CSV table of C-alpha atoms and ligand atoms in Angstrom, one decimal:
chain,number,residue,atom,x,y,z
A,1,UNK,CA,2.8,-7.6,3.3
A,2,UNK,CA,3.5,-7.9,-0.3
A,3,UNK,CA,6.6,-8.8,-1.9
A,4,UNK,CA,6.6,-5.6,-4.3
A,5,UNK,CA,7.7,-3.6,-1.4
A,6,UNK,CA,10.9,-2.8,-2.0
A,7,UNK,CA,13.4,-3.8,1.0
A,8,UNK,CA,15.4,-1.6,3.2
A,9,UNK,CA,18.2,-2.2,1.7
A,10,UNK,CA,17.2,-1.2,-1.3
A,11,UNK,CA,15.5,2.4,0.4
A,12,UNK,CA,16.6,2.5,3.8
A,13,UNK,CA,19.0,5.1,3.1
A,14,UNK,CA,18.4,8.0,1.4
A,15,UNK,CA,21.8,10.0,0.7
A,16,UNK,CA,21.3,14.0,1.4
A,17,UNK,CA,21.9,16.9,-1.1
A,18,UNK,CA,25.2,18.4,-0.4
A,19,UNK,CA,25.4,21.1,2.3
A,20,UNK,CA,21.6,20.0,3.5
A,21,UNK,CA,20.6,17.6,6.2
A,22,UNK,CA,18.4,15.2,6.1
A,23,UNK,CA,14.7,15.0,6.6
A,24,UNK,CA,13.6,13.1,8.6
A,25,UNK,CA,10.6,10.5,8.8
A,26,UNK,CA,7.7,11.1,11.1
A,27,UNK,CA,4.6,8.8,11.8
A,28,UNK,CA,1.7,9.4,14.2
A,29,UNK,CA,-0.6,6.9,15.0
A,30,UNK,CA,-3.3,7.0,17.4
A,31,UNK,CA,-7.2,5.9,17.7
A,32,UNK,CA,-9.1,7.8,15.9
A,33,UNK,CA,-10.3,10.7,18.6
A,34,UNK,CA,-7.0,10.7,20.9
A,35,UNK,CA,-6.1,14.3,19.6
A,36,UNK,CA,-3.8,13.6,16.6
A,37,UNK,CA,-5.0,16.3,14.0
A,38,UNK,CA,-4.7,18.7,17.0
A,39,UNK,CA,-1.1,17.9,17.8
A,40,UNK,CA,-0.2,17.6,14.2
A,41,UNK,CA,-2.2,21.0,13.4
A,42,UNK,CA,0.4,22.5,16.1
A,43,UNK,CA,3.7,20.9,14.8
A,44,UNK,CA,3.4,22.2,11.5
A,45,UNK,CA,2.2,25.7,12.6
A,46,UNK,CA,5.4,25.6,14.8
A,47,UNK,CA,7.5,23.8,12.0
A,48,UNK,CA,5.9,25.0,8.8
A,49,UNK,CA,8.5,23.1,6.5
A,50,UNK,CA,7.5,20.0,6.9
A,51,UNK,CA,6.0,18.0,4.1
A,52,UNK,CA,3.0,15.8,4.4
A,53,UNK,CA,3.6,12.3,2.2
A,54,UNK,CA,0.1,12.4,0.1
A,55,UNK,CA,-1.3,8.8,0.0
A,56,UNK,CA,-2.2,6.8,-3.6
A,57,UNK,CA,-5.9,5.0,-2.8
A,58,UNK,CA,-8.7,3.9,-4.6
A,59,UNK,CA,-11.6,5.1,-2.9
A,60,UNK,CA,-13.6,8.0,-3.9
A,61,UNK,CA,-12.9,11.6,-3.3
A,62,UNK,CA,-15.0,13.1,-0.6
A,63,UNK,CA,-16.1,16.6,-0.3
A,64,UNK,CA,-13.5,19.0,-0.5
A,65,UNK,CA,-10.5,16.6,-1.2
A,66,UNK,CA,-8.2,17.6,-3.9
A,67,UNK,CA,-6.8,15.3,-6.2
A,68,UNK,CA,-2.5,15.3,-5.2
A,69,UNK,CA,-3.3,17.4,-2.3
A,70,UNK,CA,-5.5,14.9,-0.2
A,71,UNK,CA,-5.2,11.7,-2.1
A,72,UNK,CA,-3.5,10.8,-5.4
A,73,UNK,CA,-7.2,9.1,-6.6
A,74,UNK,CA,-6.3,6.3,-8.9
A,75,UNK,CA,-8.4,3.2,-10.4
A,76,UNK,CA,-7.5,-0.3,-8.6
A,77,UNK,CA,-5.9,-1.5,-12.2
A,78,UNK,CA,-3.0,1.5,-12.1
A,79,UNK,CA,-2.9,0.9,-7.8
A,80,UNK,CA,-2.4,-2.9,-8.2
A,81,UNK,CA,0.3,-2.3,-11.7
A,82,UNK,CA,2.3,0.7,-9.6
A,83,UNK,CA,2.2,-1.9,-6.4
A,84,UNK,CA,3.1,-4.4,-8.5
A,85,UNK,CA,6.5,-2.0,-10.0
A,86,UNK,CA,7.2,-1.9,-6.2
A,87,UNK,CA,6.2,2.0,-6.3
A,88,UNK,CA,5.1,1.9,-3.0
A,89,UNK,CA,7.1,1.8,0.4
A,90,UNK,CA,4.0,0.1,1.8
A,91,UNK,CA,0.5,-0.7,0.9
A,92,UNK,CA,-2.9,-1.2,3.3
A,93,UNK,CA,-6.4,-2.2,2.4
A,94,UNK,CA,-8.9,-0.8,4.7
A,95,UNK,CA,-12.7,-0.7,4.3
A,96,UNK,CA,-12.4,-2.3,1.0
A,97,UNK,CA,-10.1,0.2,-0.4
A,98,UNK,CA,-6.3,0.5,-1.7
A,99,UNK,CA,-4.5,3.3,-0.1
A,100,UNK,CA,0.1,3.3,-0.5
A,101,UNK,CA,2.5,5.4,0.1
A,102,UNK,CA,4.3,6.5,-2.9
A,103,UNK,CA,8.1,5.8,-2.6
A,104,UNK,CA,10.0,8.3,-5.1
A,105,UNK,CA,8.2,11.6,-3.7
A,106,UNK,CA,9.1,11.0,0.0
A,107,UNK,CA,13.3,9.9,-1.2
A,108,UNK,CA,12.9,12.9,-2.9
A,109,UNK,CA,11.7,15.1,0.5
A,110,UNK,CA,14.4,13.3,2.8
A,111,UNK,CA,17.1,13.7,0.4
A,112,UNK,CA,15.9,17.8,-0.1
A,113,UNK,CA,16.0,17.8,3.8
A,114,UNK,CA,12.1,17.9,4.3
A,115,UNK,CA,10.7,16.0,7.1
A,116,UNK,CA,7.7,14.2,6.1
A,117,UNK,CA,5.0,13.5,8.0
A,118,UNK,CA,2.6,10.7,7.8
A,119,UNK,CA,-1.3,10.0,7.9
A,120,UNK,CA,-1.2,6.2,7.6
A,121,UNK,CA,-2.5,3.3,10.0
A,122,UNK,CA,-1.3,1.4,11.9
A,123,UNK,CA,-0.2,-2.0,9.6
A,124,UNK,CA,0.8,0.7,6.9
A,125,UNK,CA,3.2,2.5,9.5
A,126,UNK,CA,5.2,-0.7,10.8
A,127,UNK,CA,5.7,-2.1,7.2
A,128,UNK,CA,7.2,1.7,6.4
A,129,UNK,CA,9.5,1.3,9.5
A,130,UNK,CA,11.1,-1.7,7.4
A,131,UNK,CA,11.6,0.3,4.6
A,132,UNK,CA,13.0,3.7,6.8
A,133,UNK,CA,13.9,2.6,9.4
A,134,UNK,CA,15.3,5.9,11.0
A,135,UNK,CA,11.9,7.2,10.9
A,136,UNK,CA,10.2,8.3,14.5
A,137,UNK,CA,7.3,6.3,15.1
A,138,UNK,CA,5.1,7.5,17.6
A,139,UNK,CA,2.3,6.0,19.5
A,140,UNK,CA,-0.3,8.7,21.0
A,141,UNK,CA,-2.2,7.1,23.2
A,142,UNK,CA,-6.3,8.1,25.2
A,143,UNK,CA,-5.9,9.1,28.9
A,144,UNK,CA,-8.6,5.7,29.1
A,145,UNK,CA,-11.5,4.2,27.1
A,146,UNK,CA,-14.0,6.9,28.7
A,147,UNK,CA,-11.9,10.0,28.3
A,148,UNK,CA,-11.6,8.4,23.9
A,149,UNK,CA,-15.4,8.4,24.2
A,150,UNK,CA,-15.6,11.6,25.4
A,151,UNK,CA,-13.8,13.2,22.4
A,152,UNK,CA,-15.2,10.9,19.7
A,153,UNK,CA,-18.8,12.7,20.7
A,154,UNK,CA,-17.3,15.7,21.9
A,155,UNK,CA,-15.8,15.8,18.2
A,156,UNK,CA,-19.5,15.6,17.1
A,157,UNK,CA,-18.6,14.3,13.8
A,158,UNK,CA,-19.3,10.7,14.0
A,159,UNK,CA,-23.0,8.5,14.3
A,160,UNK,CA,-23.4,6.6,17.1
A,161,UNK,CA,-22.4,3.3,15.1
A,162,UNK,CA,-19.2,5.0,14.0
A,163,UNK,CA,-18.0,5.8,17.7
A,164,UNK,CA,-18.8,2.3,18.8
A,165,UNK,CA,-16.7,1.2,15.7
A,166,UNK,CA,-13.6,3.6,16.5
A,167,UNK,CA,-14.0,2.6,20.2
A,168,UNK,CA,-13.4,-1.4,19.4
A,169,UNK,CA,-10.8,-0.2,17.0
A,170,UNK,CA,-8.5,1.2,19.5
A,171,UNK,CA,-7.8,-1.3,21.8
A,172,UNK,CA,-7.1,-3.6,18.4
A,173,UNK,CA,-4.5,-0.3,17.8
A,174,UNK,CA,-3.0,-0.1,20.6
A,175,UNK,CA,-2.2,-3.9,20.5
A,176,UNK,CA,0.2,-2.6,18.3
A,177,UNK,CA,2.0,0.1,20.5
A,178,UNK,CA,4.7,-1.9,21.7
A,179,UNK,CA,6.1,-1.6,17.5
A,180,UNK,CA,6.8,2.2,18.1
A,181,UNK,CA,9.7,3.3,19.2
A,182,UNK,CA,7.9,6.1,21.3
A,183,UNK,CA,5.0,6.4,23.3
A,184,UNK,CA,3.1,9.8,24.2
A,185,UNK,CA,-0.1,9.7,26.1
A,186,UNK,CA,-2.0,12.7,25.1
A,187,UNK,CA,-4.3,13.8,28.4
A,188,UNK,CA,-2.8,17.4,28.8
A,189,UNK,CA,-2.6,18.8,25.7
A,190,UNK,CA,0.4,21.0,26.2
A,191,UNK,CA,2.5,18.0,27.4
A,192,UNK,CA,1.5,15.6,25.0
A,193,UNK,CA,3.0,18.7,22.3
A,194,UNK,CA,6.6,19.2,24.3
A,195,UNK,CA,6.6,15.2,24.7
A,196,UNK,CA,6.0,15.0,20.5
A,197,UNK,CA,8.8,18.0,19.6
A,198,UNK,CA,11.1,17.0,22.1
A,199,UNK,CA,11.1,13.0,19.9
A,200,UNK,CA,11.4,15.4,16.7
A,201,UNK,CA,14.1,17.5,17.9
A,202,UNK,CA,16.1,14.7,18.9
A,203,UNK,CA,15.4,13.0,15.5
A,204,UNK,CA,16.6,15.8,13.4
A,205,UNK,CA,20.0,15.8,15.6
A,206,UNK,CA,21.1,12.1,15.0
A,207,UNK,CA,24.2,12.0,13.1
A,208,UNK,CA,22.7,10.4,9.8
A,209,UNK,CA,20.0,13.1,9.3
A,210,UNK,CA,23.4,15.6,9.9
A,211,UNK,CA,25.2,13.5,6.7
A,212,UNK,CA,27.8,16.7,5.6
A,213,UNK,CA,28.3,17.8,9.5
A,214,UNK,CA,31.2,15.8,10.8
A,215,UNK,CA,33.4,16.6,7.5
A,216,UNK,CA,32.1,20.6,7.3
A,217,UNK,CA,33.9,21.1,10.9
A,218,UNK,CA,36.6,18.9,10.6
A,219,UNK,CA,37.9,20.5,7.6
A,220,UNK,CA,38.0,23.8,9.4
A,221,UNK,CA,40.7,22.4,11.6
A,222,UNK,CA,42.4,21.1,8.5
A,223,UNK,CA,45.1,23.7,7.8
A,224,UNK,CA,46.4,23.3,11.7
A,225,UNK,CA,47.8,19.8,10.8
A,226,UNK,CA,49.6,21.1,7.7
B,301,ADP,P1,-7.7,12.7,16.4
B,301,ADP,O1,-6.8,13.1,15.0
B,301,ADP,O2,-6.9,11.7,16.6
B,301,ADP,O3,-9.1,11.9,15.8
B,301,ADP,P2,-8.9,15.3,17.2
B,301,ADP,O4,-7.4,16.0,17.1
B,301,ADP,O5,-9.9,15.3,16.1
B,301,ADP,O6,-8.2,13.3,17.3
B,301,ADP,O7,-9.2,15.7,18.3
B,301,ADP,C1,-10.3,14.3,19.0
B,301,ADP,C2,-11.1,15.3,19.7
B,301,ADP,O8,-10.4,15.8,20.9
B,301,ADP,C3,-11.3,16.9,19.5
B,301,ADP,O9,-12.4,17.8,19.8
B,301,ADP,C4,-10.5,17.9,20.2
B,301,ADP,O10,-10.1,19.1,20.4
B,301,ADP,C5,-10.1,17.2,21.9
B,301,ADP,N1,-8.8,16.8,22.3
B,301,ADP,C6,-7.4,16.5,21.8
B,301,ADP,N2,-6.4,17.0,22.4
B,301,ADP,C7,-7.1,16.8,23.4
B,301,ADP,C8,-6.9,16.7,24.9
B,301,ADP,N3,-5.4,16.9,25.3
B,301,ADP,N4,-8.1,17.4,26.4
B,301,ADP,C9,-8.9,17.6,25.6
B,301,ADP,N5,-9.3,17.2,24.7
B,301,ADP,C10,-8.4,17.2,23.2
B,302,5GP,P1,-9.6,7.8,4.5
B,302,5GP,O1,-9.9,7.0,4.1
B,302,5GP,O2,-10.9,7.8,6.0
B,302,5GP,O3,-9.3,9.0,3.9
B,302,5GP,O4,-8.3,7.2,5.4
B,302,5GP,C1,-9.1,5.7,6.0
B,302,5GP,C2,-7.9,5.0,6.7
B,302,5GP,O5,-6.5,5.2,5.9
B,302,5GP,C3,-7.0,5.7,7.4
B,302,5GP,O6,-7.0,5.4,8.9
B,302,5GP,C4,-5.6,6.8,7.1
B,302,5GP,O7,-4.4,6.5,8.1
B,302,5GP,C5,-5.5,5.3,6.5
B,302,5GP,N1,-4.5,5.8,5.4
B,302,5GP,C6,-4.7,7.1,4.6
B,302,5GP,N2,-3.7,6.7,3.2
B,302,5GP,C7,-2.6,5.4,3.5
B,302,5GP,C8,-1.5,4.6,3.4
B,302,5GP,O8,-1.1,5.7,2.5
B,302,5GP,N3,-0.8,3.8,3.8
B,302,5GP,C9,-1.9,3.1,4.7
B,302,5GP,N4,-1.3,2.1,5.4
B,302,5GP,N5,-3.2,4.1,5.3
B,302,5GP,C10,-3.3,4.6,4.7
């Protein structure tokens, strides 16, 4: 981890704009093929106000990827100088490229009451937890290796060597699962979705995400004290 990543005391508590709730940080990690995209699509369809954190990366754009939508595509030099300036809430090197989460846009969205979803790897998720300890960190499990292999092959997007690499990576990623706060097994999709939805709604109801609420309601009692 880089010393250039700001500490939680500097950024962990994000104030909310007056009259709004504070947005929720939702991080979902899963071995590739588990069904994360499927569940996230469902969540965003039900709660369209979610915003995705747009990462910076030094890798080149692929296919239809757009600057500022899928990623901010940076030169290595630009990435490293931003990292030095402490502009990333977390960063990681994945397959020889750098990836990082810009801190300021996330803070601003949370302040405005916008919930933010992250698509980052497990190392990044655990770094982000230091910056945003109030976030919701969900680890999604496949029911078994056999089923994960079936889903990876069924998806039909990966060559044989990539399927084997992803299966090997799955065991390693699950080794990090004890550091996450919520565990969901994606066996039956509807059941997994209900659990994910419940985690999100419970997170929204936390007092730190409703900063003005107590004051607002107490104020309505104030005239009775007089
Ligand atoms: P990820 O984003 O985790 O890599 P995807 O959402 O692309 O995974 O899902 C991988 C494959 O598994 C897809 O073909 C998807 O339709 C299928 N899938 C997802 N959830 C389930 C489930 N609960 N039961 C059976 N198949 C599933
Ligand atoms: P890809 O290059 O295929 O888009 O992403 C490769 C990996 O990098 C994925 O596991 C993705 O979750 C991860 N990733 C993307 N953005 C970030 C980021 O900002 N931080 C971290 N730590 N990982 C990221």
